[in-house]
PDB file of C-alpha atoms in Angstrom:
ATOM      1  CA  MET A   1       0.010  -0.011   0.104  1.00  0.00           C
ATOM      2  CA  ARG A   2       2.834   2.436   1.053  1.00  0.00           C
ATOM      3  CA  LEU A   3       4.872   1.405  -2.304  1.00  0.00           C
ATOM      4  CA  GLY A   4       1.611   2.505  -4.191  1.00  0.00           C
ATOM      5  CA  ILE A   5       1.547   5.603  -2.467  1.00  0.00           C
ATOM      6  CA  LYS A   6       4.986   6.469  -3.263  1.00  0.00           C
ATOM      7  CA  LEU A   7       4.890   5.608  -6.667  1.00  0.00           C
ATOM      8  CA  MET A   8       1.946   7.781  -7.320  1.00  0.00           C
ATOM      9  CA  LEU A   9       3.699  10.677  -5.534  1.00  0.00           C
ATOM     10  CA  VAL A  10       6.572  10.131  -7.995  1.00  0.00           C
ATOM     11  CA  VAL A  11       4.483  10.248 -11.125  1.00  0.00           C
ATOM     12  CA  ALA A  12       2.902  13.239  -9.756  1.00  0.00           C
ATOM     13  CA  ALA A  13       6.059  15.019  -9.115  1.00  0.00           C
ATOM     14  CA  ALA A  14       7.105  13.837 -12.609  1.00  0.00           C
ATOM     15  CA  LEU A  15       4.158  15.283 -14.283  1.00  0.00           C
ATOM     16  CA  VAL A  16       4.541  18.668 -12.361  1.00  0.00           C
ATOM     17  CA  ALA A  17       8.061  18.995 -13.388  1.00  0.00           C
ATOM     18  CA  ALA A  18       7.256  18.282 -17.167  1.00  0.00           C
ATOM     19  CA  ALA A  19       4.377  20.843 -16.786  1.00  0.00           C
ATOM     20  CA  GLN A  20       6.958  23.389 -15.488  1.00  0.00           C
ATOM     21  CA  ALA A  21       9.463  22.448 -18.175  1.00  0.00           C
ATOM     22  CA  HIS A  22       7.094  22.986 -20.869  1.00  0.00           C
ATOM     23  CA  ALA A  23       5.619  26.424 -19.595  1.00  0.00           C
ATOM     24  CA  GLN A  24       9.347  27.408 -19.543  1.00  0.00           C
ATOM     25  CA  ARG A  25       9.795  26.368 -22.941  1.00  0.00           C
ATOM     26  CA  GLN A  26       6.968  28.036 -24.073  1.00  0.00           C
ATOM     27  CA  SER A  27       7.806  31.410 -22.426  1.00  0.00           C
ATOM     28  CA  LEU A  28      11.218  31.307 -23.781  1.00  0.00           C
ATOM     29  CA  ALA A  29       9.775  30.787 -27.400  1.00  0.00           C
ATOM     30  CA  ASP A  30       7.478  33.609 -26.924  1.00  0.00           C
ATOM     31  CA  ARG A  31      10.345  35.891 -25.898  1.00  0.00           C
ATOM     32  CA  VAL A  32      12.395  34.832 -28.814  1.00  0.00           C
ATOM     33  CA  GLY A  33       9.590  35.460 -31.166  1.00  0.00           C
ATOM     34  CA  SER A  34       8.854  39.065 -29.621  1.00  0.00           C
ATOM     35  CA  LEU A  35      12.745  39.890 -29.887  1.00  0.00           C
ATOM     36  CA  GLU A  36      12.692  38.910 -33.462  1.00  0.00           C
ATOM     37  CA  GLN A  37       9.637  40.985 -34.246  1.00  0.00           C
ATOM     38  CA  GLN A  38      11.481  44.042 -32.480  1.00  0.00           C
ATOM     39  CA  MET A  39      14.416  43.262 -34.602  1.00  0.00           C
ATOM     40  CA  TYR A  40      12.245  43.099 -37.568  1.00  0.00           C
ATOM     41  CA  ASN A  41      10.552  46.228 -37.006  1.00  0.00           C
ATOM     42  CA  ASN A  42      13.813  48.044 -36.088  1.00  0.00           C
ATOM     43  CA  SER A  43      15.128  46.926 -39.569  1.00  0.00           C
ATOM     44  CA  ALA A  44      12.222  48.292 -41.293  1.00  0.00           C
ATOM     45  CA  ASN A  45      12.551  51.647 -39.425  1.00  0.00           C
ATOM     46  CA  GLN A  46      16.106  51.756 -40.296  1.00  0.00           C
ATOM     47  CA  ASP A  47      15.235  51.069 -44.084  1.00  0.00           C
ATOM     48  CA  LEU A  48      12.688  53.940 -43.891  1.00  0.00           C
ATOM     49  CA  LEU A  49      15.215  56.154 -42.207  1.00  0.00           C
ATOM     50  CA  ASN A  50      17.727  55.498 -44.797  1.00  0.00           C
ATOM     51  CA  GLN A  51      15.139  56.208 -47.806  1.00  0.00           C
ATOM     52  CA  ILE A  52      14.265  59.739 -46.003  1.00  0.00           C
ATOM     53  CA  ASN A  53      17.757  60.658 -45.551  1.00  0.00           C
ATOM     54  CA  GLN A  54      18.515  59.531 -49.473  1.00  0.00           C
ATOM     55  CA  LEU A  55      15.503  62.001 -50.416  1.00  0.00           C
ATOM     56  CA  ARG A  56      16.759  64.696 -48.228  1.00  0.00           C
ATOM     57  CA  GLN A  57      19.943  64.383 -49.863  1.00  0.00           C
ATOM     58  CA  GLN A  58      18.325  64.488 -53.452  1.00  0.00           C
ATOM     59  CA  VAL A  59      16.197  67.355 -52.342  1.00  0.00           C
ATOM     60  CA  THR A  60      19.284  69.343 -51.291  1.00  0.00           C
ATOM     61  CA  SER A  61      21.242  68.517 -54.298  1.00  0.00           C
ATOM     62  CA  LEU A  62      18.251  69.697 -56.505  1.00  0.00           C
ATOM     63  CA  GLN A  63      17.985  73.007 -54.585  1.00  0.00           C
ATOM     64  CA  ALA A  64      21.834  73.591 -55.160  1.00  0.00           C
ATOM     65  CA  SER A  65      21.331  72.966 -58.875  1.00  0.00           C
ATOM     66  CA  ILE A  66      18.149  75.317 -59.271  1.00  0.00           C
ATOM     67  CA  GLU A  67      20.072  77.999 -57.502  1.00  0.00           C
ATOM     68  CA  GLN A  68      23.212  77.596 -59.684  1.00  0.00           C
ATOM     69  CA  LEU A  69      20.893  77.836 -62.840  1.00  0.00           C
ATOM     70  CA  GLN A  70      19.285  80.884 -61.471  1.00  0.00           C
ATOM     71  CA  HIS A  71      22.653  82.464 -60.809  1.00  0.00           C
ATOM     72  CA  ASP A  72      23.847  81.453 -64.286  1.00  0.00           C
ATOM     73  CA  ASN A  73      20.489  82.741 -65.904  1.00  0.00           C
ATOM     74  CA  ALA A  74      20.958  86.301 -64.047  1.00  0.00           C
ATOM     75  CA  GLN A  75      24.498  86.324 -65.144  1.00  0.00           C
ATOM     76  CA  LEU A  76      23.376  85.521 -68.778  1.00  0.00           C
ATOM     77  CA  LYS A  77      20.947  88.345 -68.679  1.00  0.00           C
ATOM     78  CA  GLN A  78      23.412  90.892 -67.364  1.00  0.00           C
ATOM     79  CA  THR A  79      25.932  89.923 -69.874  1.00  0.00           C
ATOM     80  CA  ALA A  80      23.456  90.076 -72.562  1.00  0.00           C
ATOM     81  CA  GLN A  81      22.429  93.602 -71.671  1.00  0.00           C
ATOM     82  CA  ASP A  82      26.006  94.834 -71.351  1.00  0.00           C
ATOM     83  CA  GLN A  83      26.670  93.404 -74.787  1.00  0.00           C
ATOM     84  CA  TYR A  84      23.821  95.158 -76.351  1.00  0.00           C
ATOM     85  CA  LEU A  85      25.139  98.593 -74.982  1.00  0.00           C
ATOM     86  CA  ASP A  86      28.703  97.625 -76.044  1.00  0.00           C
ATOM     87  CA  LEU A  87      27.495  96.680 -79.604  1.00  0.00           C
ATOM     88  CA  ASP A  88      25.454 100.046 -79.823  1.00  0.00           C
ATOM     89  CA  SER A  89      28.756 101.738 -78.821  1.00  0.00           C
ATOM     90  CA  ARG A  90      30.889 100.094 -81.312  1.00  0.00           C
ATOM     91  CA  LEU A  91      28.597 100.249 -84.198  1.00  0.00           C
ATOM     92  CA  ASN A  92      28.423 103.898 -83.602  1.00  0.00           C
ATOM     93  CA  ARG A  93      32.358 104.232 -83.403  1.00  0.00           C
ATOM     94  CA  LEU A  94      32.209 102.249 -86.910  1.00  0.00           C
ATOM     95  CA  GLU A  95      29.932 104.702 -88.657  1.00  0.00           C
ATOM     96  CA  GLY A  96      32.227 107.520 -88.684  1.00  0.00           C
ATOM     97  CA  GLY A  97      35.751 108.690 -88.216  1.00  0.00           C
ATOM     98  CA  SER A  98      37.178 110.323 -85.039  1.00  0.00           C
ATOM     99  CA  ALA A  99      36.566 114.013 -86.409  1.00  0.00           C
ATOM    100  CA  ALA A 100      33.079 115.717 -86.381  1.00  0.00           C
ATOM    101  CA  PRO A 101      31.351 114.554 -89.474  1.00  0.00           C
ATOM    102  CA  ALA A 102      30.147 117.077 -92.125  1.00  0.00           C
ATOM    103  CA  LEU A 103      26.948 118.760 -91.738  1.00  0.00           C
ATOM    104  CA  PRO A 104      24.089 117.689 -94.348  1.00  0.00           C
ATOM    105  CA  ALA A 105      23.845 119.836 -97.373  1.00  0.00           C
ATOM    106  CA  VAL A 106      21.337 122.507 -97.467  1.00  0.00           C
ATOM    107  CA  PRO A 107      18.814 122.882 -99.966  1.00  0.00           C
ATOM    108  CA  ALA A 108      19.660 125.299-103.020  1.00  0.00           C
ATOM    109  CA  SER A 109      16.276 127.050-102.154  1.00  0.00           C
ATOM    110  CA  ALA A 110      17.256 127.636 -98.555  1.00  0.00           C
ATOM    111  CA  PRO A 111      19.281 130.546 -97.360  1.00  0.00           C
ATOM    112  CA  LYS A 112      22.939 129.736 -96.860  1.00  0.00           C
ATOM    113  CA  ALA A 113      23.610 128.851 -93.376  1.00  0.00           C
ATOM    114  CA  PRO A 114      26.430 130.644 -91.607  1.00  0.00           C
ATOM    115  CA  ALA A 115      29.404 128.407 -91.099  1.00  0.00           C
ATOM    116  CA  ALA A 116      29.805 126.459 -87.972  1.00  0.00           C
ATOM    117  CA  PRO A 117      32.412 127.666 -85.611  1.00  0.00           C
ATOM    118  CA  ALA A 118      35.556 125.558 -85.233  1.00  0.00           C
ATOM    119  CA  LYS A 119      35.190 123.252 -82.342  1.00  0.00           C
ATOM    120  CA  PRO A 120      37.892 121.809 -80.035  1.00  0.00           C
ATOM    121  CA  ALA A 121      38.707 118.155 -80.823  1.00  0.00           C
ATOM    122  CA  ALA A 122      37.411 117.182 -77.374  1.00  0.00           C
ATOM    123  CA  ALA A 123      33.838 117.884 -78.557  1.00  0.00           C
ATOM    124  CA  ALA A 124      33.870 115.967 -81.862  1.00  0.00           C
ATOM    125  CA  THR A 125      31.795 113.028 -82.114  1.00  0.00           C
ATOM    126  CA  SER A 126      32.146 109.592 -83.879  1.00  0.00           C
ATOM    127  CA  GLU A 127      28.692 109.977 -85.078  1.00  0.00           C
ATOM    128  CA  ARG A 128      27.738 110.004 -88.751  1.00  0.00           C
ATOM    129  CA  PRO A 129      25.531 112.745 -90.064  1.00  0.00           C
ATOM    130  CA  PRO A 130      21.739 111.947 -89.572  1.00  0.00           C
ATOM    131  CA  SER A 131      20.317 110.290 -92.740  1.00  0.00           C
ATOM    132  CA  VAL A 132      16.256 110.357 -93.216  1.00  0.00           C
ATOM    133  CA  HIS A 133      14.975 108.688 -96.372  1.00  0.00           C
ATOM    134  CA  GLY A 134      11.480 109.894 -97.543  1.00  0.00           C
ATOM    135  CA  ASP A 135      10.383 111.494 -94.532  1.00  0.00           C
ATOM    136  CA  PRO A 136       8.790 115.072 -94.958  1.00  0.00           C
ATOM    137  CA  GLY A 137      10.852 118.029 -94.097  1.00  0.00           C
ATOM    138  CA  SER A 138      14.304 119.274 -94.878  1.00  0.00           C
ATOM    139  CA  LEU A 139      15.691 122.137 -92.570  1.00  0.00           C
ATOM    140  CA  ALA A 140      18.662 123.990 -92.720  1.00  0.00           C
ATOM    141  CA  VAL A 141      21.309 123.166 -89.994  1.00  0.00           C
ATOM    142  CA  THR A 142      22.602 126.122 -88.007  1.00  0.00           C
ATOM    143  CA  GLY A 143      25.558 125.944 -86.141  1.00  0.00           C
ATOM    144  CA  ASP A 144      23.784 126.422 -82.749  1.00  0.00           C
ATOM    145  CA  GLU A 145      21.641 123.386 -83.347  1.00  0.00           C
ATOM    146  CA  ARG A 146      24.709 121.055 -84.037  1.00  0.00           C
ATOM    147  CA  THR A 147      26.625 122.606 -81.195  1.00  0.00           C
ATOM    148  CA  SER A 148      23.639 121.716 -78.730  1.00  0.00           C
ATOM    149  CA  TYR A 149      23.550 118.280 -80.183  1.00  0.00           C
ATOM    150  CA  ASN A 150      27.191 117.816 -79.527  1.00  0.00           C
ATOM    151  CA  VAL A 151      27.292 118.829 -76.075  1.00  0.00           C
ATOM    152  CA  ALA A 152      24.400 116.391 -75.256  1.00  0.00           C
ATOM    153  CA  PHE A 153      26.257 113.652 -77.200  1.00  0.00           C
ATOM    154  CA  ASP A 154      29.376 114.193 -75.272  1.00  0.00           C
ATOM    155  CA  ALA A 155      27.702 113.909 -72.124  1.00  0.00           C
ATOM    156  CA  LEU A 156      26.276 110.471 -73.280  1.00  0.00           C
ATOM    157  CA  LYS A 157      29.972 109.247 -74.310  1.00  0.00           C
ATOM    158  CA  ALA A 158      31.200 110.202 -71.168  1.00  0.00           C
ATOM    159  CA  GLY A 159      28.728 108.016 -69.301  1.00  0.00           C
ATOM    160  CA  LYS A 160      26.952 110.811 -67.803  1.00  0.00           C
ATOM    161  CA  TYR A 161      23.384 109.467 -68.695  1.00  0.00           C
ATOM    162  CA  ASP A 162      21.361 111.542 -66.351  1.00  0.00           C
ATOM    163  CA  ASP A 163      23.096 114.897 -67.659  1.00  0.00           C
ATOM    164  CA  SER A 164      22.820 113.409 -71.209  1.00  0.00           C
ATOM    165  CA  ALA A 165      19.070 112.832 -70.999  1.00  0.00           C
ATOM    166  CA  GLN A 166      18.637 116.410 -69.549  1.00  0.00           C
ATOM    167  CA  LEU A 167      20.479 117.764 -72.439  1.00  0.00           C
ATOM    168  CA  PHE A 168      18.823 115.686 -75.238  1.00  0.00           C
ATOM    169  CA  LEU A 169      15.535 117.001 -73.730  1.00  0.00           C
ATOM    170  CA  SER A 170      16.707 120.600 -73.629  1.00  0.00           C
ATOM    171  CA  PHE A 171      17.742 120.004 -77.363  1.00  0.00           C
ATOM    172  CA  LEU A 172      14.365 118.735 -78.485  1.00  0.00           C
ATOM    173  CA  GLU A 173      12.478 121.548 -76.774  1.00  0.00           C
ATOM    174  CA  LEU A 174      14.976 123.943 -78.666  1.00  0.00           C
ATOM    175  CA  TYR A 175      14.678 122.157 -82.001  1.00  0.00           C
ATOM    176  CA  PRO A 176      11.560 119.663 -82.172  1.00  0.00           C
ATOM    177  CA  ASN A 177      11.829 119.386 -85.789  1.00  0.00           C
ATOM    178  CA  GLY A 178      15.524 119.813 -86.465  1.00  0.00           C
ATOM    179  CA  VAL A 179      17.734 117.642 -88.540  1.00  0.00           C
ATOM    180  CA  TYR A 180      19.159 115.905 -85.581  1.00  0.00           C
ATOM    181  CA  ALA A 181      15.968 115.500 -83.669  1.00  0.00           C
ATOM    182  CA  PRO A 182      15.666 111.740 -84.839  1.00  0.00           C
ATOM    183  CA  ASN A 183      19.254 111.144 -83.328  1.00  0.00           C
ATOM    184  CA  ALA A 184      18.385 112.956 -80.283  1.00  0.00           C
ATOM    185  CA  LEU A 185      15.212 111.003 -79.615  1.00  0.00           C
ATOM    186  CA  TYR A 186      17.209 107.863 -80.119  1.00  0.00           C
ATOM    187  CA  TRP A 187      20.021 108.939 -77.781  1.00  0.00           C
ATOM    188  CA  LEU A 188      17.553 110.196 -75.230  1.00  0.00           C
ATOM    189  CA  GLY A 189      16.185 106.737 -75.260  1.00  0.00           C
ATOM    190  CA  GLU A 190      19.559 105.105 -74.718  1.00  0.00           C
ATOM    191  CA  SER A 191      20.127 107.553 -71.901  1.00  0.00           C
ATOM    192  CA  TYR A 192      17.021 106.282 -69.864  1.00  0.00           C
ATOM    193  CA  TYR A 193      17.871 102.571 -71.007  1.00  0.00           C
ATOM    194  CA  ALA A 194      21.455 102.780 -69.573  1.00  0.00           C
ATOM    195  CA  THR A 195      19.861 103.693 -66.227  1.00  0.00           C
ATOM    196  CA  ARG A 196      17.260 101.080 -66.438  1.00  0.00           C
ATOM    197  CA  ASN A 197      14.463 103.563 -66.824  1.00  0.00           C
ATOM    198  CA  PHE A 198      12.819 101.180 -69.275  1.00  0.00           C
ATOM    199  CA  PRO A 199       9.399 102.730 -69.577  1.00  0.00           C
ATOM    200  CA  MET A 200      10.693 105.991 -70.381  1.00  0.00           C
ATOM    201  CA  ALA A 201      13.205 104.593 -72.717  1.00  0.00           C
ATOM    202  CA  GLU A 202      10.414 102.758 -74.398  1.00  0.00           C
ATOM    203  CA  SER A 203       8.520 105.803 -74.887  1.00  0.00           C
ATOM    204  CA  GLN A 204      11.449 107.776 -76.619  1.00  0.00           C
ATOM    205  CA  PHE A 205      12.193 104.983 -78.894  1.00  0.00           C
ATOM    206  CA  ARG A 206       8.581 104.769 -80.020  1.00  0.00           C
ATOM    207  CA  GLU A 207       8.329 108.515 -80.456  1.00  0.00           C
ATOM    208  CA  LEU A 208      11.219 107.855 -82.894  1.00  0.00           C
ATOM    209  CA  LEU A 209       9.608 105.183 -84.782  1.00  0.00           C
ATOM    210  CA  SER A 210       6.442 107.301 -84.963  1.00  0.00           C
ATOM    211  CA  ARG A 211       7.852 110.543 -86.295  1.00  0.00           C
ATOM    212  CA  TYR A 212      10.711 109.057 -88.366  1.00  0.00           C
ATOM    213  CA  PRO A 213      10.152 105.466 -89.466  1.00  0.00           C
ATOM    214  CA  THR A 214      12.654 105.373 -92.323  1.00  0.00           C
ATOM    215  CA  HIS A 215      15.579 106.929 -90.380  1.00  0.00           C
ATOM    216  CA  ASP A 216      18.517 105.014 -90.316  1.00  0.00           C
ATOM    217  CA  LYS A 217      18.125 104.391 -86.501  1.00  0.00           C
ATOM    218  CA  ALA A 218      14.762 103.042 -86.881  1.00  0.00           C
ATOM    219  CA  ALA A 219      15.918  99.431 -86.824  1.00  0.00           C
ATOM    220  CA  GLY A 220      17.830 100.078 -83.585  1.00  0.00           C
ATOM    221  CA  GLY A 221      14.998 101.914 -82.227  1.00  0.00           C
ATOM    222  CA  LEU A 222      12.656  99.188 -82.787  1.00  0.00           C
ATOM    223  CA  LEU A 223      15.113  96.578 -81.257  1.00  0.00           C
ATOM    224  CA  LYS A 224      15.362  98.905 -78.178  1.00  0.00           C
ATOM    225  CA  VAL A 225      11.686  98.932 -77.890  1.00  0.00           C
ATOM    226  CA  GLY A 226      11.774  95.060 -77.338  1.00  0.00           C
ATOM    227  CA  LEU A 227      14.605  95.222 -75.156  1.00  0.00           C
ATOM    228  CA  SER A 228      12.811  97.951 -73.028  1.00  0.00           C
ATOM    229  CA  GLN A 229       9.965  95.908 -72.955  1.00  0.00           C
ATOM    230  CA  TYR A 230      11.891  92.809 -71.695  1.00  0.00           C
ATOM    231  CA  GLY A 231      13.543  95.152 -68.981  1.00  0.00           C
ATOM    232  CA  GLU A 232       9.913  95.984 -67.977  1.00  0.00           C
ATOM    233  CA  GLY A 233       9.128  92.396 -67.478  1.00  0.00           C
ATOM    234  CA  LYS A 234       6.651  92.368 -70.554  1.00  0.00           C
ATOM    235  CA  VAL A 235       8.150  89.217 -72.009  1.00  0.00           C
ATOM    236  CA  ASP A 236       5.695  88.141 -74.449  1.00  0.00           C
ATOM    237  CA  GLN A 237       5.337  91.793 -75.906  1.00  0.00           C
ATOM    238  CA  ALA A 238       9.168  91.884 -76.130  1.00  0.00           C
ATOM    239  CA  GLN A 239       9.369  88.573 -78.168  1.00  0.00           C
ATOM    240  CA  GLN A 240       6.709  89.788 -80.403  1.00  0.00           C
ATOM    241  CA  THR A 241       8.563  93.026 -80.930  1.00  0.00           C
ATOM    242  CA  LEU A 242      12.092  91.220 -81.479  1.00  0.00           C
ATOM    243  CA  GLU A 243      10.462  88.912 -84.123  1.00  0.00           C
ATOM    244  CA  THR A 244       9.174  92.003 -86.094  1.00  0.00           C
ATOM    245  CA  VAL A 245      12.803  93.224 -85.851  1.00  0.00           C
ATOM    246  CA  VAL A 246      14.104  89.861 -87.559  1.00  0.00           C
ATOM    247  CA  ALA A 247      11.228  90.055 -90.113  1.00  0.00           C
ATOM    248  CA  GLN A 248      11.573  93.850 -90.920  1.00  0.00           C
ATOM    249  CA  TYR A 249      15.397  94.124 -91.130  1.00  0.00           C
ATOM    250  CA  PRO A 250      16.576  91.041 -92.240  1.00  0.00           C
ATOM    251  CA  GLY A 251      20.427  90.677 -92.052  1.00  0.00           C
ATOM    252  CA  SER A 252      20.924  93.578 -90.096  1.00  0.00           C
ATOM    253  CA  ASP A 253      22.911  94.074 -86.906  1.00  0.00           C
ATOM    254  CA  ALA A 254      19.650  94.869 -84.985  1.00  0.00           C
ATOM    255  CA  ALA A 255      18.237  91.650 -86.417  1.00  0.00           C
ATOM    256  CA  ARG A 256      20.915  89.479 -85.559  1.00  0.00           C
ATOM    257  CA  THR A 257      20.982  91.255 -82.008  1.00  0.00           C
ATOM    258  CA  ALA A 258      17.100  90.471 -81.880  1.00  0.00           C
ATOM    259  CA  GLN A 259      17.539  86.993 -82.755  1.00  0.00           C
ATOM    260  CA  ASP A 260      20.421  86.421 -80.180  1.00  0.00           C
ATOM    261  CA  ARG A 261      18.011  87.974 -77.671  1.00  0.00           C
ATOM    262  CA  LEU A 262      15.146  85.741 -78.636  1.00  0.00           C
ATOM    263  CA  GLN A 263      17.282  82.662 -78.256  1.00  0.00           C
ATOM    264  CA  SER A 264      18.053  83.799 -74.737  1.00  0.00           C
ATOM    265  CA  ILE A 265      14.401  84.335 -73.944  1.00  0.00           C
ATOM    266  CA  ARG A 266      13.662  81.014 -75.145  1.00  0.00           C
ATOM    267  CA  LEU A 267      16.292  79.272 -73.363  1.00  0.00           C
ATOM    268  CA  GLY A 268      15.294  81.155 -69.919  1.00  0.00           C
ATOM    269  CA  ASN A 269      11.623  79.901 -70.535  1.00  0.00           C
ATOM    270  CA  GLN A 270      13.013  76.343 -70.717  1.00  0.00           C
ATOM    271  CA  ILE A 271      14.884  76.486 -67.575  1.00  0.00           C
ATOM    272  CA  ARG A 272      11.854  77.811 -65.766  1.00  0.00           C
TER     273      ARG A 272
END
């Protein structure tokens, strides 16, 4: 009897131990599974962080590229503007010699104008005499008109654009229909353009085209209308005007300059 009880106690103890061992094994498996899940989650988070960092780097790189392109575009605009002003200056130097040009011939029916007084070499211009083809009116040139014109033009050549603007305005008030009025209108527009007063520049160039459409500076005047419009931010209007220059004055320096600016505008639109 006692032997049976002992046997039962041994069996019971073995069952209890087996149950405890199974429970421990189950608990360990759960812990291992939990750790594995955490590791998986950490790995996924790390991958996500890596992707975010890569995207940040790409955005930073793109921003740097955009800023560089904007800087390059701004430099191109400034360089183009400088080139246009330089081109104007060089063209006018090539148009004549270093001495003051002879005055236009006075019509036979007009009274003989008094000879212009001798001027010092410093007041000589490099601009050739004004030339108007087909426009009405042919007035005698007096020494006073040419002298006033030279004073304004010398201020322009010296880079005193505010002074030259005032002097050309005064000249046009004194000689609104003078032989040099078309040239004065053009250089008045240039004086404004050089100081980036684009609305006033456009107004003067349009006045030149309206009054003297066949003057030898009409092509340059129309070009400067387009460039002034561009300076004012009227890009679409500027393109139309520059295209008109190319079509209306094919093969001219103004047309080539207009074509170059059109290409620059189109390139700028593509960059945007």
